[in-house]
mmCIF file of C-alpha atoms and ligand atoms in Angstrom:
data_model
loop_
_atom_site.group_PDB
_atom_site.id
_atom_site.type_symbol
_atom_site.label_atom_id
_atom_site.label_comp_id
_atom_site.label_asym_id
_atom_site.label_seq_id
_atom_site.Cartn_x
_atom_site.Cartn_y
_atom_site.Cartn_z
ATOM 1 C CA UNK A 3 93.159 88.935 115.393
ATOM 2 C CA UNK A 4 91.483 91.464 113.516
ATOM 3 C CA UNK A 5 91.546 91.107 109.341
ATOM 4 C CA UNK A 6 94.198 94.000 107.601
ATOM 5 C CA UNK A 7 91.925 93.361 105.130
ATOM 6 C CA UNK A 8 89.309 95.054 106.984
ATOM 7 C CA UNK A 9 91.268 98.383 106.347
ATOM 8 C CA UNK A 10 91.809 97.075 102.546
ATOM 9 C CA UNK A 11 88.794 99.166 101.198
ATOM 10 C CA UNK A 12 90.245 102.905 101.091
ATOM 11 C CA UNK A 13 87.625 105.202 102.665
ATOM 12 C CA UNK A 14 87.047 109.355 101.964
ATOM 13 C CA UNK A 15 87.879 111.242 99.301
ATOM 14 C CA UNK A 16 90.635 110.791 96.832
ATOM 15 C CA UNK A 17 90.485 114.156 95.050
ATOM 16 C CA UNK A 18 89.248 117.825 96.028
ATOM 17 C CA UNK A 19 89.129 120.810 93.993
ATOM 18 C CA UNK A 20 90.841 120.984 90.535
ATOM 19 C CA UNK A 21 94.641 121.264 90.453
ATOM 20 C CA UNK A 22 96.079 124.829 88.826
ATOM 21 C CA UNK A 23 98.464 124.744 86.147
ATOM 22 C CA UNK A 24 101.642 124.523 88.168
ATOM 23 C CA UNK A 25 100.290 121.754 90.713
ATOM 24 C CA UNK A 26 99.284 119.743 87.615
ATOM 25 C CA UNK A 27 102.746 119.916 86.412
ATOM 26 C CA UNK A 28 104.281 118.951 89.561
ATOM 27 C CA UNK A 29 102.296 116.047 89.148
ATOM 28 C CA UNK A 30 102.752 114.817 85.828
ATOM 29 C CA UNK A 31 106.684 116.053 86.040
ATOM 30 C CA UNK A 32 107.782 115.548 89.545
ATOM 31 C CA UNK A 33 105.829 113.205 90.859
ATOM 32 C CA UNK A 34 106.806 110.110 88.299
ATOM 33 C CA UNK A 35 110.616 110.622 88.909
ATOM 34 C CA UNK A 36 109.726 109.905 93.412
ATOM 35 C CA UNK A 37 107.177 107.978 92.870
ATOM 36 C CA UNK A 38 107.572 104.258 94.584
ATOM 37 C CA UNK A 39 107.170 101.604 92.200
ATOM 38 C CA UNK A 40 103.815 100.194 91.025
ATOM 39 C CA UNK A 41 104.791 96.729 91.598
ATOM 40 C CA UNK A 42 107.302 94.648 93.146
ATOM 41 C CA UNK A 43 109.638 94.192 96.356
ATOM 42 C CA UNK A 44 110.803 97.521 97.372
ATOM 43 C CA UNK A 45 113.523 98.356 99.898
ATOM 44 C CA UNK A 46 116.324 101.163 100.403
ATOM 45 C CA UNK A 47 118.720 100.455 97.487
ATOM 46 C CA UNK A 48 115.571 99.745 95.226
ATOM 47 C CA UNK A 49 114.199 103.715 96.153
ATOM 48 C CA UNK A 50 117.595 105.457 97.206
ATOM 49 C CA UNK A 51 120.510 103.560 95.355
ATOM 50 C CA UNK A 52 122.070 102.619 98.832
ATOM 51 C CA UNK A 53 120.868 100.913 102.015
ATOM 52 C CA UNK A 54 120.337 103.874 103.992
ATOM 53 C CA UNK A 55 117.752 103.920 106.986
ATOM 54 C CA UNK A 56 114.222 103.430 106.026
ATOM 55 C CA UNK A 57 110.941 105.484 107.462
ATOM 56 C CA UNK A 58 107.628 105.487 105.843
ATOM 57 C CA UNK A 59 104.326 107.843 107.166
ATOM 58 C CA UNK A 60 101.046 106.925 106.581
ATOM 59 C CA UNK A 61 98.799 109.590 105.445
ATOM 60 C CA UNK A 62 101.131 112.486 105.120
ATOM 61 C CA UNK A 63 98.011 114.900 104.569
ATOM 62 C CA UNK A 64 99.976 117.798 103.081
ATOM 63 C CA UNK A 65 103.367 116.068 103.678
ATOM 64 C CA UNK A 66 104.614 119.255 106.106
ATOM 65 C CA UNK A 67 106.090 116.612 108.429
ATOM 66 C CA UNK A 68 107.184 113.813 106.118
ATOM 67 C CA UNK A 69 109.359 116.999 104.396
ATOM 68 C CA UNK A 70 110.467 118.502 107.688
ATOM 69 C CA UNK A 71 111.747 115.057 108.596
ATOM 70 C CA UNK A 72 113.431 114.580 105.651
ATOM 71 C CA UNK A 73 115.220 118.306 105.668
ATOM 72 C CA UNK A 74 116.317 117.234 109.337
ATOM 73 C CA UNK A 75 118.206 113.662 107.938
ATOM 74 C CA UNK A 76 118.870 114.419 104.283
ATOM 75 C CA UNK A 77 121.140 110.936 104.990
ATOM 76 C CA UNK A 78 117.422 108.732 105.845
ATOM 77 C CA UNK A 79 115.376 107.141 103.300
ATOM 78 C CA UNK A 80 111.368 108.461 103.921
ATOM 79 C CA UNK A 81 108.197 106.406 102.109
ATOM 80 C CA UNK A 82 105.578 108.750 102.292
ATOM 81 C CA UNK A 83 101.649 107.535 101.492
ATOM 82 C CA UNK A 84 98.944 109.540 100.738
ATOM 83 C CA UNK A 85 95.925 108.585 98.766
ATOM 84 C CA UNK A 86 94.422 112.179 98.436
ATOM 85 C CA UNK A 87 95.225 113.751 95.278
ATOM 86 C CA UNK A 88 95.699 117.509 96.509
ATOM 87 C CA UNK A 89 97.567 116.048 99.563
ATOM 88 C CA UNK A 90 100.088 114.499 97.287
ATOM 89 C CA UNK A 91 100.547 117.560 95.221
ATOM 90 C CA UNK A 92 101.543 119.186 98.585
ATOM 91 C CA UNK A 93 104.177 117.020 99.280
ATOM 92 C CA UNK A 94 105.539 117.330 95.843
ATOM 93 C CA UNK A 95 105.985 121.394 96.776
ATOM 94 C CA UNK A 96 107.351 120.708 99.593
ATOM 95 C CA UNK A 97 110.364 118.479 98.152
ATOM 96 C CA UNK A 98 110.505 121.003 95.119
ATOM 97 C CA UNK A 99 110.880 123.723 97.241
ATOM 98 C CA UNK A 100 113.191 121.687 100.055
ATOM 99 C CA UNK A 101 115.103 119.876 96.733
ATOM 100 C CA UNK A 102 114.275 116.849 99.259
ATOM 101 C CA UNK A 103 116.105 114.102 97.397
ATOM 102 C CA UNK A 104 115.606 111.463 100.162
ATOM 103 C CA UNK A 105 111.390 111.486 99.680
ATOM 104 C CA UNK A 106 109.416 108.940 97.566
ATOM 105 C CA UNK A 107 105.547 108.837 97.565
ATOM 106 C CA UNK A 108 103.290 106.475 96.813
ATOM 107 C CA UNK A 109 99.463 108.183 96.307
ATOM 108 C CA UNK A 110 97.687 105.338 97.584
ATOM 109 C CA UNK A 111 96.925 103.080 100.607
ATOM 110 C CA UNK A 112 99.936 103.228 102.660
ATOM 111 C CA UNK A 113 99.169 99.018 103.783
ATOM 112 C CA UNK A 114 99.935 98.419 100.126
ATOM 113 C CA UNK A 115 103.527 99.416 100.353
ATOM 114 C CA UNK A 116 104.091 98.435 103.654
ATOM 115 C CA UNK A 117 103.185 94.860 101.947
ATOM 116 C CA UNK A 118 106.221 95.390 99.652
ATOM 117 C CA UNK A 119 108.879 95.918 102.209
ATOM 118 C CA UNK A 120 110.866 93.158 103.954
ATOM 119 C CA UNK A 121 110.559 92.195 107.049
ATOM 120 C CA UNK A 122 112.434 94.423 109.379
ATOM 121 C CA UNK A 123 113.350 97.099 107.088
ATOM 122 C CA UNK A 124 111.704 100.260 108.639
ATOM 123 C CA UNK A 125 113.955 102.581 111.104
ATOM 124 C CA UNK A 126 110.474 104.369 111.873
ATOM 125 C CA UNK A 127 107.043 104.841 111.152
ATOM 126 C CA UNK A 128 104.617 107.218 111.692
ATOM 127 C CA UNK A 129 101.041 107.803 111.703
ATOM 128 C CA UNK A 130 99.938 111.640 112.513
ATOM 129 C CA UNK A 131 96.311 112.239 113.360
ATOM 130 C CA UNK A 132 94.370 109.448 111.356
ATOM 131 C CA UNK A 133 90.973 109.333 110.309
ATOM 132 C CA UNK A 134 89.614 108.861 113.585
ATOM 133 C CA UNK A 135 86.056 106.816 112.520
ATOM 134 C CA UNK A 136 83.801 107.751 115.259
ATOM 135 C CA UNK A 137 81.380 105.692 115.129
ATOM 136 C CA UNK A 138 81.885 102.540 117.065
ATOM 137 C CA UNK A 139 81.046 100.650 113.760
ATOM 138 C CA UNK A 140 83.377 102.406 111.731
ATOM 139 C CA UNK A 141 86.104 101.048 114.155
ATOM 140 C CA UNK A 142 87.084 98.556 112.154
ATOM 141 C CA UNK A 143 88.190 100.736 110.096
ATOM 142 C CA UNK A 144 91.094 102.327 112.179
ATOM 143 C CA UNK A 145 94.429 102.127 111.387
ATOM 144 C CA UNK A 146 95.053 101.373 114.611
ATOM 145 C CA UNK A 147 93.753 97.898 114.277
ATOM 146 C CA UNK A 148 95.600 94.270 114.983
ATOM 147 C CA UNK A 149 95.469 93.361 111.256
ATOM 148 C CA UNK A 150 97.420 97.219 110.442
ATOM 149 C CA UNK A 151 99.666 96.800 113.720
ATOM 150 C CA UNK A 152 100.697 93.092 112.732
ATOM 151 C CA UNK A 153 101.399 94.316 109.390
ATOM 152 C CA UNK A 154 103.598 97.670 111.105
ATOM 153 C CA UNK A 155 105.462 95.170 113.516
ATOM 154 C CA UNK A 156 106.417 92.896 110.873
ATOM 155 C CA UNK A 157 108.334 95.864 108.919
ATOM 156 C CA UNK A 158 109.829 97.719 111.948
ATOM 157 C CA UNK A 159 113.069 96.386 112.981
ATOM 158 C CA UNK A 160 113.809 95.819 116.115
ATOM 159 C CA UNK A 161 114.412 98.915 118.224
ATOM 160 C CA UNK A 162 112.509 100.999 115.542
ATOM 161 C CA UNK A 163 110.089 103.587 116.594
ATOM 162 C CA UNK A 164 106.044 103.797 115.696
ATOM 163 C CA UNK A 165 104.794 107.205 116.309
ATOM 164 C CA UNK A 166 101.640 108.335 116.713
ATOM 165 C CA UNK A 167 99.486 111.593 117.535
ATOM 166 C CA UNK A 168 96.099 112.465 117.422
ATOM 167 C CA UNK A 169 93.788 115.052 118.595
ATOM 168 C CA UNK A 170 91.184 112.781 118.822
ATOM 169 C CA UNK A 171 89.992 111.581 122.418
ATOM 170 C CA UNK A 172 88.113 108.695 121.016
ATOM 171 C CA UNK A 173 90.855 107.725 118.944
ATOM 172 C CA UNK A 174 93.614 108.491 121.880
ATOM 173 C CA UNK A 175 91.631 105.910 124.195
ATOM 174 C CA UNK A 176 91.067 103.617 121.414
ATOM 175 C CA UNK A 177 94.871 103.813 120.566
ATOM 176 C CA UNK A 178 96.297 103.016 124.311
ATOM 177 C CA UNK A 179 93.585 100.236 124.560
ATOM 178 C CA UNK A 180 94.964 98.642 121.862
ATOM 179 C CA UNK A 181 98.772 99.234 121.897
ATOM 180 C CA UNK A 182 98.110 98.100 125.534
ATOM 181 C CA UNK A 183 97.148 94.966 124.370
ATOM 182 C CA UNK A 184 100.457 94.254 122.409
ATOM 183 C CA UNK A 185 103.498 92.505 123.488
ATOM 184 C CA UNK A 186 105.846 93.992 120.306
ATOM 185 C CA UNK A 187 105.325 97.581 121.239
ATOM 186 C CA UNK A 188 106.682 99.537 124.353
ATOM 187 C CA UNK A 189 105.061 102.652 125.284
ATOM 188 C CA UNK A 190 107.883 105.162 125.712
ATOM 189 C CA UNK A 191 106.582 107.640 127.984
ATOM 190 C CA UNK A 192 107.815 108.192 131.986
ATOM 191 C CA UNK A 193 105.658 110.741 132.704
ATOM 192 C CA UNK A 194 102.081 112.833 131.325
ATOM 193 C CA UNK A 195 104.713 115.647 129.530
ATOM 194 C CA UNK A 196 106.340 112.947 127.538
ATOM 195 C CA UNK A 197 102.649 112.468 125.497
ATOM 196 C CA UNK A 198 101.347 115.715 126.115
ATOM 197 C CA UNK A 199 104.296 117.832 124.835
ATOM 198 C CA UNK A 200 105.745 117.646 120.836
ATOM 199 C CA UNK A 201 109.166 116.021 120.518
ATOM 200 C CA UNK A 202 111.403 118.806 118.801
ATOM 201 C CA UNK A 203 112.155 115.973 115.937
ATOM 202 C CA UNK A 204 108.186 115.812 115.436
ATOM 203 C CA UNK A 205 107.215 118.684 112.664
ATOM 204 C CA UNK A 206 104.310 120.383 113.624
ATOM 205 C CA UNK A 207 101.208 119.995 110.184
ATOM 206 C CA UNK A 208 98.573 122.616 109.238
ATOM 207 C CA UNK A 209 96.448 119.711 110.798
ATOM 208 C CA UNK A 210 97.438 120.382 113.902
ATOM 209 C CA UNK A 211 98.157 123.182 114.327
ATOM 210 C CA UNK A 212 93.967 124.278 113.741
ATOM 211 C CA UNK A 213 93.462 121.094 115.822
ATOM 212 C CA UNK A 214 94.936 123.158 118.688
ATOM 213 C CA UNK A 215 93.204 126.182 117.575
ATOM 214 C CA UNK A 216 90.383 124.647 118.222
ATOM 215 C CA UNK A 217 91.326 123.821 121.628
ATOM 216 C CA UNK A 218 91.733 120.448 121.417
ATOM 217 C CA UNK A 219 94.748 118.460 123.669
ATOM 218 C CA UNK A 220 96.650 116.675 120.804
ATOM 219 C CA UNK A 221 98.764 113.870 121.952
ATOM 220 C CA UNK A 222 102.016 112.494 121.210
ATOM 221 C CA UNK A 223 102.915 108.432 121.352
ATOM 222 C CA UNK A 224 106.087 107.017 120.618
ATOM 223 C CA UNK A 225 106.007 103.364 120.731
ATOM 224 C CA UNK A 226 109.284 100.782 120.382
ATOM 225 C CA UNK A 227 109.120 97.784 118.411
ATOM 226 C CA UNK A 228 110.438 95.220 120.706
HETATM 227 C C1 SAM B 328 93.164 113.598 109.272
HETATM 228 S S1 SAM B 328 94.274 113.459 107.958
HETATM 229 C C2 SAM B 328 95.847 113.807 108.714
HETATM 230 C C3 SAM B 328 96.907 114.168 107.724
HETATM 231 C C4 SAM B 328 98.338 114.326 108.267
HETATM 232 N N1 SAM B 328 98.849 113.105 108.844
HETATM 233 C C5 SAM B 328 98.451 115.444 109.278
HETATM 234 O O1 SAM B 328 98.661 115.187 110.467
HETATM 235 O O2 SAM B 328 98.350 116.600 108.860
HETATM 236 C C6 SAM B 328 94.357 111.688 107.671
HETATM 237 C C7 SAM B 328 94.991 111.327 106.358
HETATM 238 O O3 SAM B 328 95.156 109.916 106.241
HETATM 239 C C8 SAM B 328 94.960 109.556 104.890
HETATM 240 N N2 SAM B 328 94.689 108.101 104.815
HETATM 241 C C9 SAM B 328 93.548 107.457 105.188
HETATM 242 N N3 SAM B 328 93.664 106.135 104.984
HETATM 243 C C10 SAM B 328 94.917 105.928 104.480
HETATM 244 C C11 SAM B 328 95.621 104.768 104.053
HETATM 245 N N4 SAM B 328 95.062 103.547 104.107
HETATM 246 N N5 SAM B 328 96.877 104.912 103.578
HETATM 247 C C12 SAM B 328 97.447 106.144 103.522
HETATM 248 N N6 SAM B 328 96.818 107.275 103.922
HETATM 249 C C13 SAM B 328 95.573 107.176 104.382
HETATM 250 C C14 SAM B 328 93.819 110.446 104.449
HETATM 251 O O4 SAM B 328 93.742 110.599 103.047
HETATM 252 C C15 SAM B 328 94.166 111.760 105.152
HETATM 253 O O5 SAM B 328 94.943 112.620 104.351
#
């Protein structure tokens, strides 16, 4: 079984170019009233008040799904992590603009919060277009990893969904290889158009969208935790 640990170190940048006045405000302002915790267990009634359902997304990038989620199921709890600085202040537009009350961030690694929660807590979690790591010994540094997985499965509840895209082909063969080799995760799709084509429930992100600008395939896998 692969180390977690190996994904412990927190790779790329963690800040871009300077903030403007109003995205530094959303961050000193906004973003201590959603933000998850710095320490302790952490579970629905701890964020939300109530023991609503539960989904977290690792590496929200500019948190245009994790907010179009939440719009769609103002009555579901979402976790969103996100490590990058402008990334984060993104987000916090987003639920300013959406007055999202059902979002709370964590700007960090998303492995240490998934830490936090109990076992079987999640409803769903997703991971949209990860770093992909290339390089063949950078691998170990994929989310998609046994140590990351073990961590997911332990959180998911039973019946919960993992989803994951990517417009990465290394990282898309990478991915099936190793959900392949899992016995707690059931690949959901009957046919090609089920991974090829966006779920309606799956936001589209800036990401992605110049992903397919650029012509690449991007590809869709929903996974249940059995
Ligand atoms: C290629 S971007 C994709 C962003 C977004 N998911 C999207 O589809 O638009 C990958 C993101 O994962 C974040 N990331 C990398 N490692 C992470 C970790 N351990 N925990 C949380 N986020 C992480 C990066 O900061 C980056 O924003």
């Amino acid at each position: 079984m692969n180390d977690p640990a190996t994904i412990r170190r927190l790779y790329g940048r963690r800040q871009g170019h300077k903030l403007r006045q109003g995205q530094a405000a959303l961050v000193e302002e906004l973003l201590p009233r959603i933000e998850v915790p710095a320490d302790g267990p952490i579970d629905a009634v701890t964020l939300f008040g109530d023991d609503r359902p539960l989904e977290l997304e690792i590496g929200f990038g500019a948190g245009e799904h994790l907010a179009g989620q939440a719009a769609m199921r103002p009555d579901t709890g979402f976790i969103g992590c996100e490590p990058f600085l402008n990334g984060v202040v993104g987000a916090l537009g987003h639920v300013r603009d959406g007055a999202l009350d059902n979002v709370r961030l964590h700007m960090g690694d998303a492995l240490e919060v998934i830490e936090r929660l109990p076992d079987a807590s999640l409803d769903r979690l997703y991971l949209l277009h990860p770093d992909p790591w290339r390089k063949a010994r950078h691998a170990k540094r994929r989310m998609v990893n046994h140590g990351p997985l073990d961590a997911i499965a332990a959180k998911l509840k039973p019946g919960a969904e993992f989803r994951l895209g990517t417009d990465d082909p290394t990282y898309c063969r990478w991915s099936m290889m190793v959900m392949n080799q899992r016995r707690d995760f059931r690949w959901l799709a009957e046919s090609a158009a089920d991974f090829l084509t966006r779920p309606d429930d799956w936001p589209e992100t800036r990401y992605e969208r110049k992903a397919r600008r650029q012509g690449h395939e991007v590809w869709y896998f929903r996974y249940l935790r059995v």
